Structure formats: C-alpha cells, structure tokens
mmCIF file of C-alpha atoms in Angstrom:
data_model
loop_
_atom_site.group_PDB
_atom_site.id
_atom_site.type_symbol
_atom_site.label_atom_id
_atom_site.label_comp_id
_atom_site.label_asym_id
_atom_site.label_seq_id
_atom_site.Cartn_x
_atom_site.Cartn_y
_atom_site.Cartn_z
ATOM 1 C CA VAL A 1 14.581 -21.174 -58.913
ATOM 2 C CA LEU A 2 16.784 -21.168 -55.766
ATOM 3 C CA TYR A 3 14.228 -21.969 -52.045
ATOM 4 C CA THR A 4 16.013 -21.837 -48.631
ATOM 5 C CA TRP A 5 13.923 -23.065 -45.405
ATOM 6 C CA ARG A 6 14.431 -23.192 -42.209
ATOM 7 C CA ASP A 7 12.961 -24.962 -39.469
ATOM 8 C CA VAL A 8 10.822 -22.647 -37.567
ATOM 9 C CA THR A 9 8.734 -25.575 -35.010
ATOM 10 C CA ALA A 10 10.906 -24.822 -32.100
ATOM 11 C CA ARG A 11 10.251 -21.198 -31.861
ATOM 12 C CA HIS A 12 6.855 -21.100 -32.840
ATOM 13 C CA LEU A 13 5.797 -23.805 -29.903
ATOM 14 C CA VAL A 14 8.049 -21.186 -27.465
ATOM 15 C CA GLN A 15 5.771 -18.210 -29.249
ATOM 16 C CA GLU A 16 2.450 -20.319 -28.238
ATOM 17 C CA GLN A 17 3.191 -21.066 -24.786
ATOM 18 C CA VAL A 18 4.381 -17.275 -24.122
ATOM 19 C CA ALA A 19 0.818 -16.688 -25.996
ATOM 20 C CA ARG A 20 -0.854 -19.628 -23.513
ATOM 21 C CA SER A 21 1.498 -18.269 -20.372
ATOM 22 C CA GLU A 22 0.733 -14.523 -21.247
ATOM 23 C CA GLU A 23 -3.550 -15.450 -21.499
ATOM 24 C CA ARG A 24 -3.724 -17.055 -17.919
ATOM 25 C CA PHE A 25 -1.540 -14.070 -16.578
ATOM 26 C CA ARG A 26 -4.188 -11.869 -18.252
ATOM 27 C CA LEU A 27 -7.508 -14.115 -16.505
ATOM 28 C CA LEU A 28 -5.805 -14.253 -13.250
ATOM 29 C CA ALA A 29 -5.260 -10.252 -12.976
ATOM 30 C CA GLN A 30 -8.624 -9.621 -14.272
ATOM 31 C CA ASN A 31 -10.506 -12.335 -12.527
ATOM 32 C CA MET A 32 -8.694 -11.921 -8.978
ATOM 33 C CA SER A 33 -10.440 -10.189 -5.773
ATOM 34 C CA ASP A 34 -7.077 -8.963 -4.410
ATOM 35 C CA VAL A 35 -5.936 -6.087 -5.044
ATOM 36 C CA VAL A 36 -1.902 -6.903 -6.622
ATOM 37 C CA VAL A 37 0.488 -3.723 -6.474
ATOM 38 C CA LEU A 38 3.568 -2.737 -7.778
ATOM 39 C CA ILE A 39 5.818 -0.256 -6.781
ATOM 40 C CA GLN A 40 9.171 1.054 -7.740
ATOM 41 C CA SER A 41 11.450 3.652 -7.020
ATOM 42 C CA GLY A 42 8.371 4.844 -5.222
ATOM 43 C CA LEU A 43 5.801 5.426 -7.761
ATOM 44 C CA VAL A 44 3.379 2.787 -8.793
ATOM 45 C CA THR A 45 3.934 0.963 -12.240
ATOM 46 C CA TRP A 46 1.009 -1.709 -12.409
ATOM 47 C CA VAL A 47 -1.957 -2.556 -10.457
ATOM 48 C CA SER A 48 -4.441 -5.182 -11.130
ATOM 49 C CA PRO A 49 -7.993 -4.612 -12.890
ATOM 50 C CA SER A 50 -9.736 -5.654 -9.864
ATOM 51 C CA ILE A 51 -8.893 -1.990 -8.038
ATOM 52 C CA THR A 52 -11.727 -0.759 -9.842
ATOM 53 C CA ARG A 53 -14.118 -3.266 -7.873
ATOM 54 C CA ALA A 54 -12.381 -2.975 -4.905
ATOM 55 C CA ALA A 55 -11.852 1.069 -4.563
ATOM 56 C CA GLY A 56 -13.330 2.292 -8.264
ATOM 57 C CA TRP A 57 -10.210 3.347 -9.425
ATOM 58 C CA ASP A 58 -9.495 2.380 -13.396
ATOM 59 C CA PRO A 59 -6.000 1.018 -13.264
ATOM 60 C CA ALA A 60 -4.429 3.740 -15.244
ATOM 61 C CA GLU A 61 -5.081 6.629 -12.283
ATOM 62 C CA ILE A 62 -3.352 5.112 -10.451
ATOM 63 C CA ILE A 63 -0.307 3.970 -12.127
ATOM 64 C CA GLY A 64 2.637 6.974 -12.138
ATOM 65 C CA THR A 65 1.275 7.675 -8.573
ATOM 66 C CA GLU A 66 2.733 7.150 -5.050
ATOM 67 C CA PRO A 67 0.902 5.075 -3.139
ATOM 68 C CA THR A 68 0.684 7.278 0.001
ATOM 69 C CA GLU A 69 -1.755 9.009 -1.533
ATOM 70 C CA TYR A 70 -4.520 7.098 -1.176
ATOM 71 C CA ILE A 71 -3.473 5.929 2.087
ATOM 72 C CA HIS A 72 -5.578 6.872 5.445
ATOM 73 C CA PRO A 73 -3.294 10.049 6.592
ATOM 74 C CA ASP A 74 -3.585 8.764 10.315
ATOM 75 C CA ASP A 75 -1.780 5.442 9.450
ATOM 76 C CA VAL A 76 1.011 6.429 6.649
ATOM 77 C CA ARG A 77 3.754 6.787 9.107
ATOM 78 C CA ASP A 78 3.214 2.959 10.161
ATOM 79 C CA VAL A 79 3.050 2.182 6.734
ATOM 80 C CA VAL A 80 5.939 3.906 5.134
ATOM 81 C CA ALA A 81 8.207 1.894 8.078
ATOM 82 C CA ALA A 82 6.909 -1.163 7.473
ATOM 83 C CA TRP A 83 8.021 -0.470 3.457
ATOM 84 C CA ALA A 84 11.358 0.653 4.114
ATOM 85 C CA ASP A 85 12.024 -2.539 6.373
ATOM 86 C CA THR A 86 14.454 -4.303 4.253
ATOM 87 C CA SER A 87 15.697 -6.757 6.453
ATOM 88 C CA GLY A 88 13.689 -9.638 4.814
ATOM 89 C CA ASP A 89 12.104 -10.288 1.374
ATOM 90 C CA ASP A 90 8.321 -10.865 2.881
ATOM 91 C CA LEU A 91 6.873 -8.119 5.635
ATOM 92 C CA PRO A 92 4.371 -7.971 8.063
ATOM 93 C CA ARG A 93 1.287 -8.206 7.298
ATOM 94 C CA ARG A 94 -0.463 -4.711 7.709
ATOM 95 C CA ARG A 95 -4.031 -3.225 8.309
ATOM 96 C CA TYR A 96 -4.367 0.319 7.149
ATOM 97 C CA ARG A 97 -7.337 2.435 5.686
ATOM 98 C CA PHE A 98 -7.365 3.233 1.969
ATOM 99 C CA ARG A 99 -9.201 5.286 -0.207
ATOM 100 C CA SER A 100 -11.269 4.541 -3.026
ATOM 101 C CA LYS A 101 -12.839 6.452 -5.526
ATOM 102 C CA ASP A 102 -16.014 7.913 -4.218
ATOM 103 C CA GLY A 103 -13.468 9.591 -0.893
ATOM 104 C CA SER A 104 -14.012 6.660 1.191
ATOM 105 C CA TYR A 105 -12.019 4.392 3.290
ATOM 106 C CA HIS A 106 -12.033 0.649 3.580
ATOM 107 C CA TRP A 107 -10.054 -1.103 5.324
ATOM 108 C CA VAL A 108 -7.211 -3.469 3.845
ATOM 109 C CA ASP A 109 -5.144 -6.152 5.112
ATOM 110 C CA VAL A 110 -1.842 -6.081 3.006
ATOM 111 C CA GLU A 111 0.765 -8.373 2.648
ATOM 112 C CA ALA A 112 3.926 -6.760 1.464
ATOM 113 C CA SER A 113 6.871 -8.548 -0.191
ATOM 114 C CA ILE A 114 10.301 -7.694 -2.333
ATOM 115 C CA ILE A 115 11.900 -8.650 -5.640
ATOM 116 C CA GLU A 116 15.434 -7.834 -5.806
ATOM 117 C CA GLY A 117 16.588 -7.548 -9.999
ATOM 118 C CA ALA A 118 19.545 -7.092 -11.371
ATOM 119 C CA VAL A 119 18.485 -2.728 -11.661
ATOM 120 C CA THR A 120 15.233 -2.161 -9.832
ATOM 121 C CA ARG A 121 13.786 -2.704 -6.645
ATOM 122 C CA THR A 122 10.059 -3.880 -6.554
ATOM 123 C CA LEU A 123 7.603 -3.657 -4.105
ATOM 124 C CA VAL A 124 4.423 -6.077 -4.222
ATOM 125 C CA LEU A 125 1.719 -5.157 -2.559
ATOM 126 C CA SER A 126 -1.646 -7.862 -2.213
ATOM 127 C CA ALA A 127 -4.233 -6.159 -0.556
ATOM 128 C CA ARG A 128 -7.718 -7.617 0.364
ATOM 129 C CA VAL A 129 -10.654 -5.474 1.230
ATOM 130 C CA VAL A 130 -11.946 -6.464 5.470
ATOM 131 C CA ASP A 131 -13.977 -3.969 5.853
ATOM 132 C CA ALA A 132 -16.575 -6.851 6.891
ATOM 133 C CA GLU A 133 -14.389 -8.548 9.410
ATOM 134 C CA MET A 134 -13.629 -4.767 10.596
ATOM 135 C CA ALA A 135 -17.409 -4.349 11.677
ATOM 136 C CA ALA A 136 -17.106 -7.458 13.633
ATOM 137 C CA LEU A 137 -14.476 -6.315 15.175
ATOM 138 C CA ARG A 138 -15.833 -3.491 16.541
ATOM 139 C CA ALA A 139 -19.239 -4.995 17.244
ATOM 140 C CA LEU A 140 -17.073 -7.232 19.467
ATOM 141 C CA GLU A 141 -15.207 -4.957 21.521
ATOM 142 C CA ARG A 142 -18.463 -2.528 21.658
ATOM 143 C CA ARG A 143 -20.444 -5.573 23.254
ATOM 144 C CA ALA A 144 -16.798 -5.877 25.214
ATOM 145 C CA ARG A 145 -17.309 -2.386 27.182
ATOM 146 C CA HIS A 146 -21.082 -1.709 27.224
ATOM 147 C CA ASP A 147 -24.104 -2.849 28.820
ATOM 148 C CA GLU A 148 -26.204 -4.279 26.281
ATOM 149 C CA LEU A 149 -29.696 -2.965 27.219
ATOM 150 C CA THR A 150 -28.493 1.043 27.599
ATOM 151 C CA GLY A 151 -25.561 1.255 25.535
ATOM 152 C CA LEU A 152 -23.703 2.856 28.584
ATOM 153 C CA VAL A 153 -20.446 1.492 29.467
ATOM 154 C CA ASN A 154 -19.821 -1.718 31.247
ATOM 155 C CA ARG A 155 -19.301 -2.303 34.948
ATOM 156 C CA HIS A 156 -15.593 -3.561 33.683
ATOM 157 C CA GLU A 157 -15.063 -0.220 31.595
ATOM 158 C CA VAL A 158 -16.410 1.717 34.467
ATOM 159 C CA PHE A 159 -13.536 0.406 36.667
ATOM 160 C CA GLU A 160 -10.652 0.737 33.768
ATOM 161 C CA LEU A 161 -11.590 4.676 33.262
ATOM 162 C CA LEU A 162 -11.594 5.357 37.141
ATOM 163 C CA ASP A 163 -8.562 3.081 37.295
ATOM 164 C CA ARG A 164 -7.143 5.976 35.082
ATOM 165 C CA SER A 165 -8.512 9.105 36.008
ATOM 166 C CA VAL A 166 -7.773 8.417 39.421
ATOM 167 C CA SER A 167 -3.799 7.655 38.142
ATOM 168 C CA GLY A 168 -3.579 10.895 36.068
ATOM 169 C CA THR A 169 -4.546 13.056 39.592
ATOM 170 C CA ARG A 170 -1.769 11.839 41.205
ATOM 171 C CA ARG A 171 0.197 13.415 38.535
ATOM 172 C CA THR A 172 -1.641 16.229 37.963
ATOM 173 C CA GLY A 173 -2.887 16.967 41.147
ATOM 174 C CA ASP A 174 -6.353 17.461 39.830
ATOM 175 C CA ARG A 175 -9.521 15.591 41.423
ATOM 176 C CA VAL A 176 -11.910 13.574 40.492
ATOM 177 C CA ALA A 177 -15.616 13.134 41.187
ATOM 178 C CA LEU A 178 -17.516 9.772 41.596
ATOM 179 C CA VAL A 179 -21.933 10.070 40.800
ATOM 180 C CA PHE A 180 -24.017 7.165 41.317
ATOM 181 C CA CYS A 181 -27.308 7.451 40.583
ATOM 182 C CA ASP A 182 -30.184 5.575 41.881
ATOM 183 C CA LEU A 183 -33.957 5.437 40.238
ATOM 184 C CA ASP A 184 -36.656 4.927 42.802
ATOM 185 C CA GLY A 185 -39.196 2.822 42.704
ATOM 186 C CA PHE A 186 -38.139 1.014 39.970
ATOM 187 C CA LYS A 187 -38.784 -2.924 41.350
ATOM 188 C CA THR A 188 -42.320 -1.529 40.823
ATOM 189 C CA VAL A 189 -42.910 -0.134 37.488
ATOM 190 C CA ASN A 190 -40.801 -3.786 37.114
ATOM 191 C CA ASP A 191 -43.682 -5.953 39.120
ATOM 192 C CA ASP A 192 -46.606 -3.949 37.858
ATOM 193 C CA GLN A 193 -45.651 -2.805 33.889
ATOM 194 C CA GLY A 194 -43.481 -5.653 33.515
ATOM 195 C CA HIS A 195 -39.264 -5.990 32.642
ATOM 196 C CA ALA A 196 -40.251 -4.615 29.438
ATOM 197 C CA ALA A 197 -41.279 -1.331 30.154
ATOM 198 C CA GLY A 198 -37.843 -1.934 32.810
ATOM 199 C CA ASP A 199 -35.936 -1.923 30.292
ATOM 200 C CA ASP A 200 -37.245 0.859 28.104
ATOM 201 C CA LEU A 201 -36.931 3.174 31.368
ATOM 202 C CA LEU A 202 -33.641 2.300 31.861
ATOM 203 C CA ARG A 203 -33.426 2.947 28.024
ATOM 204 C CA GLN A 204 -34.522 6.183 28.468
ATOM 205 C CA VAL A 205 -32.972 7.338 31.522
#
C-alpha cells in the first residue's frame, strides 16, 4: 500500500478567508441603506438589494437594463453628460429623480466613480434617497417667497416679478399693467372682531 499526502493548510486558510470575505460582503450589500449600482458598457451589471427598499425593484429586474430608463426625462441629459466626464476617477455629485417600480419618482443624491479595469470600464454609482431633504428645501424656498398667512407672493418676490416683466417688455414691446387692490374698512374688522377674524378675511379675499 502506497500513501501520498500533501499539506493543504495554506489553501484551506485562503478558502476560509475568501468565504468570510464573501459573507461580510453579502451582509454589507443586504443591509446598506444606499443603493450601489455597477454599470459596464451602458448596462447595469449589479445592483445592491437595497434597491428594493428604496424603489420597489428587485435587483434582477434592473440588471441588464440601461440606467437612463429609470431617470426622469427632464434629468436625463444632465446625468448622461455628467457620466460621460472622464477627466477624473470621481465625478461630481448629482441630484436627480429616479423612477420607482410604482411609477413615482424619488429624489436621489448620486456619487459616481470610475474603475478602469484591464478590459472593462466600470461606472460605480452610490445613490441615497433625499425626498425629505427636497421637501424641506422646497418649504424653505416657498417660505422665502410667499406670505405665510395668505400664500401669496411676498413683497420681495413681487418686485422681482415686476422687474422681469418690465425687462421683457423692453425686448418685445409689450405693456405691463400693475393693479393695486385695497380693502376698505379692514381696520374696523380687526378692531371689532379681533386679528384672527382679520386674518381669516385676508385669506378669503
């Protein structure tokens, strides 16, 4: 009987390290909140499972498709231009609208980077849904331009609109009319009924 043996301890240790590494990667991919997308030759080759929580898509539904299919039509041109920039490994952060499976759109902040391989060039996208931030920003912008009581544009915005209108008439030759409206006896409403009644009257008018 002839026995031969070979020490495979090193190979076994490497296999264990690879298995642990793959397990860590799997846990990271399944539990990350951001959505990570890999794009090669204009097609999605991998997307993190977090796409399901963020937009309702199953990763398998995204793989093999063109990423521009999910971008709002008004944002496609700017996004494609940004992705085409090869001046550096990291591309400028972009904010655009991404289509979810139910047809609605979410605002997302996207960071992109390029990995140059020996054969292929991979575009790596990391996206985070920022709907809440956009809603807060819009509320601030509206508050800066509108009167909180009536919802009408405030004094500052009126003068900006008027300035733009007058500037436009100089080019087109059109005319602009500015109409003022006053409420007679409004002070009496405030004095007799209180400011709450006066506010309500302003809102109705």
